[in-house]
PDB file of C-alpha atoms in Angstrom:
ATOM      1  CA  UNK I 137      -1.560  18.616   0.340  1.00 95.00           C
ATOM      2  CA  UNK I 138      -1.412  14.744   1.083  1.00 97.00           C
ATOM      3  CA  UNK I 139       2.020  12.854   0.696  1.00 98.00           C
ATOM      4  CA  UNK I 140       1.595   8.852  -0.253  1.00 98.00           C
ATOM      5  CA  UNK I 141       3.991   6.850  -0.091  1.00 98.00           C
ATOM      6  CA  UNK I 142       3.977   3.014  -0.650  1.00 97.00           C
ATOM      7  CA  UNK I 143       6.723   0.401  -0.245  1.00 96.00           C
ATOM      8  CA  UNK I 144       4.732  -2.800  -0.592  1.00 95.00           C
ATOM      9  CA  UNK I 145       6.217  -3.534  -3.951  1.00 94.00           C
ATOM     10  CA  UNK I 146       8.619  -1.308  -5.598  1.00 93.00           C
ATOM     11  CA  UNK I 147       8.456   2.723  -4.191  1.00 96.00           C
ATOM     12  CA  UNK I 148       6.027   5.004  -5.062  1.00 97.00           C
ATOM     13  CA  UNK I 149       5.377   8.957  -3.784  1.00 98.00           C
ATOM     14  CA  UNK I 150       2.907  11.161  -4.774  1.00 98.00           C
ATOM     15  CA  UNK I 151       1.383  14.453  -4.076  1.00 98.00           C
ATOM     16  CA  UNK I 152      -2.314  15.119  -4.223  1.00 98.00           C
ATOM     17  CA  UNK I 153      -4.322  18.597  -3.059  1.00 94.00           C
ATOM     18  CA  UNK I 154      -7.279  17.631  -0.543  1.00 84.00           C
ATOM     19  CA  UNK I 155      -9.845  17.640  -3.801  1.00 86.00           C
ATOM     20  CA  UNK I 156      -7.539  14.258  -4.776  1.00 89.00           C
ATOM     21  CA  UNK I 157      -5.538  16.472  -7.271  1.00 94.00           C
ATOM     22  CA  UNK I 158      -2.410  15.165  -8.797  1.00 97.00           C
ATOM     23  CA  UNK I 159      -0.123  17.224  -8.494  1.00 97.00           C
ATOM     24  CA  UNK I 160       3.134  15.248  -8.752  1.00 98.00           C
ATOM     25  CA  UNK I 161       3.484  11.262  -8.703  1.00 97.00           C
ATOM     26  CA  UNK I 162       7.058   9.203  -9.320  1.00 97.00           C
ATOM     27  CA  UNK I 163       7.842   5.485  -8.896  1.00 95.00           C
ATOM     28  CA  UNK I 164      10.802   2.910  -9.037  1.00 92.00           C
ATOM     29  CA  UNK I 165       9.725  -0.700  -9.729  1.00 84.00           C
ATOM     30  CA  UNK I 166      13.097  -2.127  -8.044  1.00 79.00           C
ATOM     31  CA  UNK I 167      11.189  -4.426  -5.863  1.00 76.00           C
ATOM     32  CA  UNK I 168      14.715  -4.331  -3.322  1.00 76.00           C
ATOM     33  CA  UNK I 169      16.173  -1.502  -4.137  1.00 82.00           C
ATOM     34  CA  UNK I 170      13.862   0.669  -1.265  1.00 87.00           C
ATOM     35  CA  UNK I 171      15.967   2.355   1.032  1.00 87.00           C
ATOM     36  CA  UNK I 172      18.551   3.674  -1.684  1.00 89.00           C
ATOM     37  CA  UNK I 173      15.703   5.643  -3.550  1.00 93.00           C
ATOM     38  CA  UNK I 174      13.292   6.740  -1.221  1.00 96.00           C
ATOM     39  CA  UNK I 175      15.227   9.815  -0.462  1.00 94.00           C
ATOM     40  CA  UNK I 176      15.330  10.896  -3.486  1.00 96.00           C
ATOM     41  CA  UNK I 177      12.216  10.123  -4.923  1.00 96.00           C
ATOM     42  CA  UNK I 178      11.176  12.427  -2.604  1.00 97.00           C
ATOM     43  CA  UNK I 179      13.023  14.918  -3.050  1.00 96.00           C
ATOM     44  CA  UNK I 180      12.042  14.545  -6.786  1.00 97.00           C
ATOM     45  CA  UNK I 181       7.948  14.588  -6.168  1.00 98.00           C
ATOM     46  CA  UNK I 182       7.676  17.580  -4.051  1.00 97.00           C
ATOM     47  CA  UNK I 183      10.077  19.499  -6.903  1.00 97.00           C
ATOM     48  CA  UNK I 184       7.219  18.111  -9.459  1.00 97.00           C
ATOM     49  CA  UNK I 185       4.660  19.269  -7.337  1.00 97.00           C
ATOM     50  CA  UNK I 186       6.135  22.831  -6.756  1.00 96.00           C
ATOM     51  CA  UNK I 187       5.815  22.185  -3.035  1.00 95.00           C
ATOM     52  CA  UNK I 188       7.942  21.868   0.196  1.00 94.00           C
ATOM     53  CA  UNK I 189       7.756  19.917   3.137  1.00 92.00           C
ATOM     54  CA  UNK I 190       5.854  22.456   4.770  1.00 92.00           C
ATOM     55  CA  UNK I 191       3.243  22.465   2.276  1.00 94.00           C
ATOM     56  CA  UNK I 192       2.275  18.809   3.384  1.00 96.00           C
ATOM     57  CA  UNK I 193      -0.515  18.359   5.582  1.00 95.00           C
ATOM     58  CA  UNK I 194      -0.839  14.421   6.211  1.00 96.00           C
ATOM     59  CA  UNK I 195       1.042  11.718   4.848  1.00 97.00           C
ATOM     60  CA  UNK I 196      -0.672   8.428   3.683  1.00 98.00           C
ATOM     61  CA  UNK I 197       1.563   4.963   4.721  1.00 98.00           C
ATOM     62  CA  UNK I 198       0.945   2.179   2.433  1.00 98.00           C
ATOM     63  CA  UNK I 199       1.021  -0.704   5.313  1.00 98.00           C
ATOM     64  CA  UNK I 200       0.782  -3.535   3.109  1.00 97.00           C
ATOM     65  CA  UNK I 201       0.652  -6.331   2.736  1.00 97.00           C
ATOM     66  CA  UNK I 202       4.057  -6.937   1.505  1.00 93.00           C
ATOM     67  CA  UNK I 203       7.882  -8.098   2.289  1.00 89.00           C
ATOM     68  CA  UNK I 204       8.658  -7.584   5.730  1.00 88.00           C
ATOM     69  CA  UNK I 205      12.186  -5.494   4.722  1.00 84.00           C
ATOM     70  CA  UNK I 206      10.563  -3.188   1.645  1.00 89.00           C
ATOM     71  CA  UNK I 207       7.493  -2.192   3.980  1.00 93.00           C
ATOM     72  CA  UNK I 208       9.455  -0.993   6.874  1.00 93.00           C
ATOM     73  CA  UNK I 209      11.210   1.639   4.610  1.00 95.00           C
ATOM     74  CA  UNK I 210       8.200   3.011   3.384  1.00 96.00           C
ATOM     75  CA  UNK I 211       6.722   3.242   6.927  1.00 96.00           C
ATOM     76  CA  UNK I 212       9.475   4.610   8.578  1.00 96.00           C
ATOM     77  CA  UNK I 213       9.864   7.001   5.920  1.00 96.00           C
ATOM     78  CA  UNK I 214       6.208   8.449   6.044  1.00 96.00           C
ATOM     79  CA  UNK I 215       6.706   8.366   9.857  1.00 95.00           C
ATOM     80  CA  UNK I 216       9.536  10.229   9.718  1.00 94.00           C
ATOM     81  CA  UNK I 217       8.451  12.813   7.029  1.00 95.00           C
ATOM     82  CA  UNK I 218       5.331  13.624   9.470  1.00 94.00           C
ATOM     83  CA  UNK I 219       7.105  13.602  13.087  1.00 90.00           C
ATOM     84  CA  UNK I 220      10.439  16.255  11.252  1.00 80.00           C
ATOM     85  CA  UNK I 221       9.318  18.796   8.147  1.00 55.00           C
ATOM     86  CA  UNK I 222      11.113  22.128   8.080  1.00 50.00           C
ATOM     87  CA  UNK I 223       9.862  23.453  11.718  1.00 51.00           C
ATOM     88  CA  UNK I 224      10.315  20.008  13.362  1.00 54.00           C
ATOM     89  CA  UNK I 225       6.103  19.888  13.273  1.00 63.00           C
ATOM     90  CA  UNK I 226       4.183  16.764  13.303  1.00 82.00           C
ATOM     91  CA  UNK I 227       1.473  15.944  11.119  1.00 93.00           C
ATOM     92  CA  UNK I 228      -0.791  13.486  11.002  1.00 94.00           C
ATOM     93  CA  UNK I 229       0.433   9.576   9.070  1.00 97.00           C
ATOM     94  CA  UNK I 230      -2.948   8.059   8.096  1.00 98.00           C
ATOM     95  CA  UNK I 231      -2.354   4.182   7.538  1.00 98.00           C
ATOM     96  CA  UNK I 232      -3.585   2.642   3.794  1.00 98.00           C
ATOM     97  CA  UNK I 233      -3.981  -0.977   3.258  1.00 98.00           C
ATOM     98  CA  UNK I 234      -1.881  -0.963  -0.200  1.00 98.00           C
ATOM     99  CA  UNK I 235      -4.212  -3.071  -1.767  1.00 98.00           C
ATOM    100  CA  UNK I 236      -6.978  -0.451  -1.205  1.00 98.00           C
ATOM    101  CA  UNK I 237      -5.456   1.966  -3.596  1.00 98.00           C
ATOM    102  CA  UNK I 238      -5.148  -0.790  -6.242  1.00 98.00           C
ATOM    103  CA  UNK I 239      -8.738  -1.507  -6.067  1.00 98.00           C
ATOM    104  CA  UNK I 240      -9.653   2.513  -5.683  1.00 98.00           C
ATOM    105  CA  UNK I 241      -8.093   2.842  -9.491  1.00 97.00           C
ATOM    106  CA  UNK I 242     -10.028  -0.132 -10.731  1.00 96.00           C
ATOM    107  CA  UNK I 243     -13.153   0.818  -9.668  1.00 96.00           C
ATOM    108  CA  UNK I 244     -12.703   4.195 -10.642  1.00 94.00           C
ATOM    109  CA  UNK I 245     -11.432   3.615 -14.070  1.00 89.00           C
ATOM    110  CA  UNK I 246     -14.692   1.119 -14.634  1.00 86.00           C
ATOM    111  CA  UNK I 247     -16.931   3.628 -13.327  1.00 82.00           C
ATOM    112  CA  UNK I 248     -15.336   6.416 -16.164  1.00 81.00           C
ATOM    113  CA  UNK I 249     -14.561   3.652 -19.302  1.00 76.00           C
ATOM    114  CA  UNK I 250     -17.748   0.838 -18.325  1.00 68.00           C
ATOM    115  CA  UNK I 251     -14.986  -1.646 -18.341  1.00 58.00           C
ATOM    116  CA  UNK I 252     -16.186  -3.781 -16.279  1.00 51.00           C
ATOM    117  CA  UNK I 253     -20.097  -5.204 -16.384  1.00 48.00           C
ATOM    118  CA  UNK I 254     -21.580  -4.455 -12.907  1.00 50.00           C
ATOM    119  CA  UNK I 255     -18.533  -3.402 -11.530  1.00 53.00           C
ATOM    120  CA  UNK I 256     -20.680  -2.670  -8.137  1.00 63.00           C
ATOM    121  CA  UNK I 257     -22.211  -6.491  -8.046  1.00 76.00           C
ATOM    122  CA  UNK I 258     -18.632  -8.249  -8.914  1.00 91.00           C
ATOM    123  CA  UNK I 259     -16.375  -9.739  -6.272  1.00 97.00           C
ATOM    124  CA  UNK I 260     -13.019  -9.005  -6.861  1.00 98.00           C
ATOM    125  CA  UNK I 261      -9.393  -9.973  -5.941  1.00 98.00           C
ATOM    126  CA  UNK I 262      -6.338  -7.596  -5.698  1.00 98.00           C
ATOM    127  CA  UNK I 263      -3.096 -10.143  -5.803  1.00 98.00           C
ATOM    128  CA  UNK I 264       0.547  -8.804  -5.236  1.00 97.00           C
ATOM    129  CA  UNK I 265       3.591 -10.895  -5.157  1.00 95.00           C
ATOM    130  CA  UNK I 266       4.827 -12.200  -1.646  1.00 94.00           C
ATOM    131  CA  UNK I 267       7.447 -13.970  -2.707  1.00 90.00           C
ATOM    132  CA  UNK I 268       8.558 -17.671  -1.684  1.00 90.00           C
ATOM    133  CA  UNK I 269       6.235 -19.301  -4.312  1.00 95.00           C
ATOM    134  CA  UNK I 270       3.218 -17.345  -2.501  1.00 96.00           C
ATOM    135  CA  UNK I 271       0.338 -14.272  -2.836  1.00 97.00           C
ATOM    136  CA  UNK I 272      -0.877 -11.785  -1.409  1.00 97.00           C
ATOM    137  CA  UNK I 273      -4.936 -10.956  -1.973  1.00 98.00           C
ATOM    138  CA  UNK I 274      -7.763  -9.275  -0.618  1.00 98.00           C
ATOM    139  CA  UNK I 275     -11.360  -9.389  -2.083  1.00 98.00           C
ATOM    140  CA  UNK I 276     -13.485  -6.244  -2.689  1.00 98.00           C
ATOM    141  CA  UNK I 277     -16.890  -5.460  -4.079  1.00 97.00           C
ATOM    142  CA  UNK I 278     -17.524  -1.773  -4.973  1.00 96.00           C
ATOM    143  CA  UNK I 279     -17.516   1.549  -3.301  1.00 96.00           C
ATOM    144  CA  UNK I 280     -18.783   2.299  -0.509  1.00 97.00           C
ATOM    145  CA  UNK I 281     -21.033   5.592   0.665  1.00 97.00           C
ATOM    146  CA  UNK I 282     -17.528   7.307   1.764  1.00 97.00           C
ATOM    147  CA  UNK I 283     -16.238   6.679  -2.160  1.00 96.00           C
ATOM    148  CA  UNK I 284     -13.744   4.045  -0.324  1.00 98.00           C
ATOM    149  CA  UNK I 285     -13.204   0.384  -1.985  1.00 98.00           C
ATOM    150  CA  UNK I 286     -15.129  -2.438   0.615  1.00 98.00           C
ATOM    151  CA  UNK I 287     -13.276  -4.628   1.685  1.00 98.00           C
ATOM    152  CA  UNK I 288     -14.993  -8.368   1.734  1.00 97.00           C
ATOM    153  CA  UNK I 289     -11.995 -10.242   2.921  1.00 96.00           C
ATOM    154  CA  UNK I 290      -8.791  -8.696   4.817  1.00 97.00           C
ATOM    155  CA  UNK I 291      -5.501  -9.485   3.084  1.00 98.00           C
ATOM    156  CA  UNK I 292      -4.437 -12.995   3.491  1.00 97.00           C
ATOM    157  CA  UNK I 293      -1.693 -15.275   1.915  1.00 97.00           C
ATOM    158  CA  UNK I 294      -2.199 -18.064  -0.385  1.00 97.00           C
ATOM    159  CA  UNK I 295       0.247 -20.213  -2.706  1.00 97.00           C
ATOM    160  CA  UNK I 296       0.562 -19.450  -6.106  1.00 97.00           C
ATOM    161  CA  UNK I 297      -0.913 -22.853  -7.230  1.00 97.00           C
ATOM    162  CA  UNK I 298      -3.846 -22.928  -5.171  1.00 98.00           C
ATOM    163  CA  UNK I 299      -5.069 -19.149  -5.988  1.00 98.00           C
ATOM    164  CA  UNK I 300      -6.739 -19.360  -8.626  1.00 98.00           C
ATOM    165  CA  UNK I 301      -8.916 -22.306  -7.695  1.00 98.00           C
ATOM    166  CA  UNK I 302      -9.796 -20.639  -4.083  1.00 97.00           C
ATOM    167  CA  UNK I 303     -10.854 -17.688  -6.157  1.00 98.00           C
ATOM    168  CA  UNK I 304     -12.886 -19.006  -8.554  1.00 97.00           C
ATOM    169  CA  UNK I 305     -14.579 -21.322  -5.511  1.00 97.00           C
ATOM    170  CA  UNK I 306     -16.205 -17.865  -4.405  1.00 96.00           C
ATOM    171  CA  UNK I 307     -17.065 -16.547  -7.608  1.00 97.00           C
ATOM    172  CA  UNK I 308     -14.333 -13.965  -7.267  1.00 98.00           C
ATOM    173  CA  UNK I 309     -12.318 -12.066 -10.533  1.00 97.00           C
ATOM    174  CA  UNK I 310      -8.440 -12.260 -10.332  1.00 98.00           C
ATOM    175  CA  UNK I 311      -6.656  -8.874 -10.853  1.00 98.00           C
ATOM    176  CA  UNK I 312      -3.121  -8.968 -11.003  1.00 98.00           C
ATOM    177  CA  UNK I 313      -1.243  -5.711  -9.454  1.00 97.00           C
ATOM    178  CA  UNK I 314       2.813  -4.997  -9.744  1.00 94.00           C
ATOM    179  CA  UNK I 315       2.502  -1.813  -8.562  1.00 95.00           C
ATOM    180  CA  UNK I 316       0.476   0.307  -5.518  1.00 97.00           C
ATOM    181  CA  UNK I 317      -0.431   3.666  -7.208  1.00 97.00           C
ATOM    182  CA  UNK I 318       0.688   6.747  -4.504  1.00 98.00           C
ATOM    183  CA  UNK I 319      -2.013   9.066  -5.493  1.00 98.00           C
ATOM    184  CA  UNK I 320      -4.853   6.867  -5.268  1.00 98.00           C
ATOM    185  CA  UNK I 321      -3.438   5.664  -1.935  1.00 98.00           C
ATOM    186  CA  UNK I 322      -3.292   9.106  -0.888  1.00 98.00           C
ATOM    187  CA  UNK I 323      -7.007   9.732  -2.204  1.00 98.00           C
ATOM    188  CA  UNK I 324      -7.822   6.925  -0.288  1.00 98.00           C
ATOM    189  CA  UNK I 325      -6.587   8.406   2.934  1.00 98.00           C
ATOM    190  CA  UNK I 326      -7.972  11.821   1.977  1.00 97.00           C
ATOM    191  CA  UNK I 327     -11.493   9.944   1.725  1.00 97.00           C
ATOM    192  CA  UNK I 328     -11.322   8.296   5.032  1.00 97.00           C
ATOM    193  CA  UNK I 329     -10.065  11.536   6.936  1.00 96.00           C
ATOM    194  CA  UNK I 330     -12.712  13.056   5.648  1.00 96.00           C
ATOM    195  CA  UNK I 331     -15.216  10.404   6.350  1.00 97.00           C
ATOM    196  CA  UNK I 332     -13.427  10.099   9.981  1.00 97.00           C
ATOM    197  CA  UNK I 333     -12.611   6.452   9.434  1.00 97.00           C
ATOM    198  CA  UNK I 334      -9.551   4.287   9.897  1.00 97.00           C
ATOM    199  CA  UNK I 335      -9.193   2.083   7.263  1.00 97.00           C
ATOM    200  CA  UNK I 336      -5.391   0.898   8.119  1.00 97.00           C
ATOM    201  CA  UNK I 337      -3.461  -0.660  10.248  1.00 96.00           C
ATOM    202  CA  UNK I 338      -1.047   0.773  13.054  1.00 94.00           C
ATOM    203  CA  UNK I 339       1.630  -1.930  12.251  1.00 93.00           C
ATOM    204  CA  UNK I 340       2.776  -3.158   9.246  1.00 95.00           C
ATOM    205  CA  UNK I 341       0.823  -6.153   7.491  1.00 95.00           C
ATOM    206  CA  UNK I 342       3.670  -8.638   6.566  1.00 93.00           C
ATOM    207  CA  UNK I 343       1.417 -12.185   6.938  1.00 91.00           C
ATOM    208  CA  UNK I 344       4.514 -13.637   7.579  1.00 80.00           C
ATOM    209  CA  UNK I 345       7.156 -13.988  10.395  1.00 64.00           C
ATOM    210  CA  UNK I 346      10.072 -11.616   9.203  1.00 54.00           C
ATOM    211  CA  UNK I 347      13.264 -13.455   8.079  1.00 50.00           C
ATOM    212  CA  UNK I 348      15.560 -12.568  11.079  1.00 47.00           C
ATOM    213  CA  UNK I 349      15.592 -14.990  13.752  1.00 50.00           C
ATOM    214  CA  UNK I 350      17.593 -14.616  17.242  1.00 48.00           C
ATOM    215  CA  UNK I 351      20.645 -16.710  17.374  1.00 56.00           C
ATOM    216  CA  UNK I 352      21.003 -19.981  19.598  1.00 57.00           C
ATOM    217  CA  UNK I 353      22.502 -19.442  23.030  1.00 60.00           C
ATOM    218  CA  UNK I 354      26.057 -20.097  23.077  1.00 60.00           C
ATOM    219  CA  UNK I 355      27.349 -23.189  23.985  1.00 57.00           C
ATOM    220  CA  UNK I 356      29.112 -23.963  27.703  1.00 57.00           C
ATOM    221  CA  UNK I 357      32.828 -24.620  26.660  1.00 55.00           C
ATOM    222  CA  UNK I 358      34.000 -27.037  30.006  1.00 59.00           C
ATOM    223  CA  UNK I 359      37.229 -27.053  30.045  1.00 52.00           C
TER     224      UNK I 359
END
């Protein structure tokens, strides 16, 4: 079984077997609220699932893009998942872009309803709040051969007023996403282990410096 887990925007865990099964998938849309229900949201998906830690073969890390606080739970949670279990075992944390498993359900679901014309030809942008008046997006066109979403553009930041006309200079659709679905994050990572491709990064995508900053020196009092 594959755990995902995704802090980008609110939190999200889900279970999947290896044939990208559901088997158990719970969210909070708190967009802050990270650390205080993490634990028990996953405590809650592997009850769903009928499954224990050990059952768990790989864990998929959403990596962003996203706030620099709510991703760091999510990562550190997945990381610390794989390196403890029940018999102290390590297993393998396979890095997600998030936006990847938002554009993995959109092209799925056109593929099964024909909701979108030419789904395969269109250029397409996943956008995610980042907060301070800005956006997160990365552009896609189709599947690939491996089933996984390719990616035209890497994530990048843009401000909310100047989105939609960069978009629509390219040619590219605008789809809005307030939440990063688990299991198709996890089906993403299921894809690329068994396609024996990285499509994430090691470290955290946050586009942005993080908010802390290193105090001045202190001052020389002369007496």
């Amino acid at each position: 079984m594959i755990l995902g887990i995704d802090t980008s925007l609110g939190t999200a865990v889900a279970v999947i077997d290896d044939d990208g099964h559901v088997r158990a998938e719970v969210e909070s849309v708190d967009p802050r609220g990270h650390a205080e229900v993490i634990g028990s949201l996953l405590e809650r998906v592997l009850a769903e699932a009928g499954a224990v830690s050990a059952d768990i073969t790989r864990v998929a890390a959403g990596m962003g893009p996203g706030p620099f606080t709510g991703l760091r739970v999510g990562i550190a949670a997945a990381r610390a998942f794989a390196l403890g279990g029940d018999r102290g075992r390590g297993i393998r944390v396979v890095p997600v872009v998030s936006h990847d498993a938002v554009a993995l359900e959109l092209l799925l679901h056109s593929a099964l309803t024909g909701g979108l014309d030419d789904a395969d030809d269109e250029a397409f942008a996943v956008v995610t709040d980042a907060r301070r008046r800005e956006v997160a997006y990365t552009v896609y066109r189709g599947l690939d051969d491996d089933g996984l979403p390719r990616r035209l553009a890497e994530p990048a930041l843009a401000l909310r007023t100047e989105i939609d006309g960069l978009l629509a200079a390219g040619g590219i659709l605008r789809r809005d996403a307030e939440r990063i679905p688990a299991s198709l994050l996890a089906v993403a990572a299921a894809r690329a282990v068994a396609a024996g491709r990285v499509i994430g990064p090691d470290d955290a995508l946050y586009l942005r410096s993080p908010d802390v900053t290193l105090p001045a020196p202190r001052k020389k009092v002369i007496a």
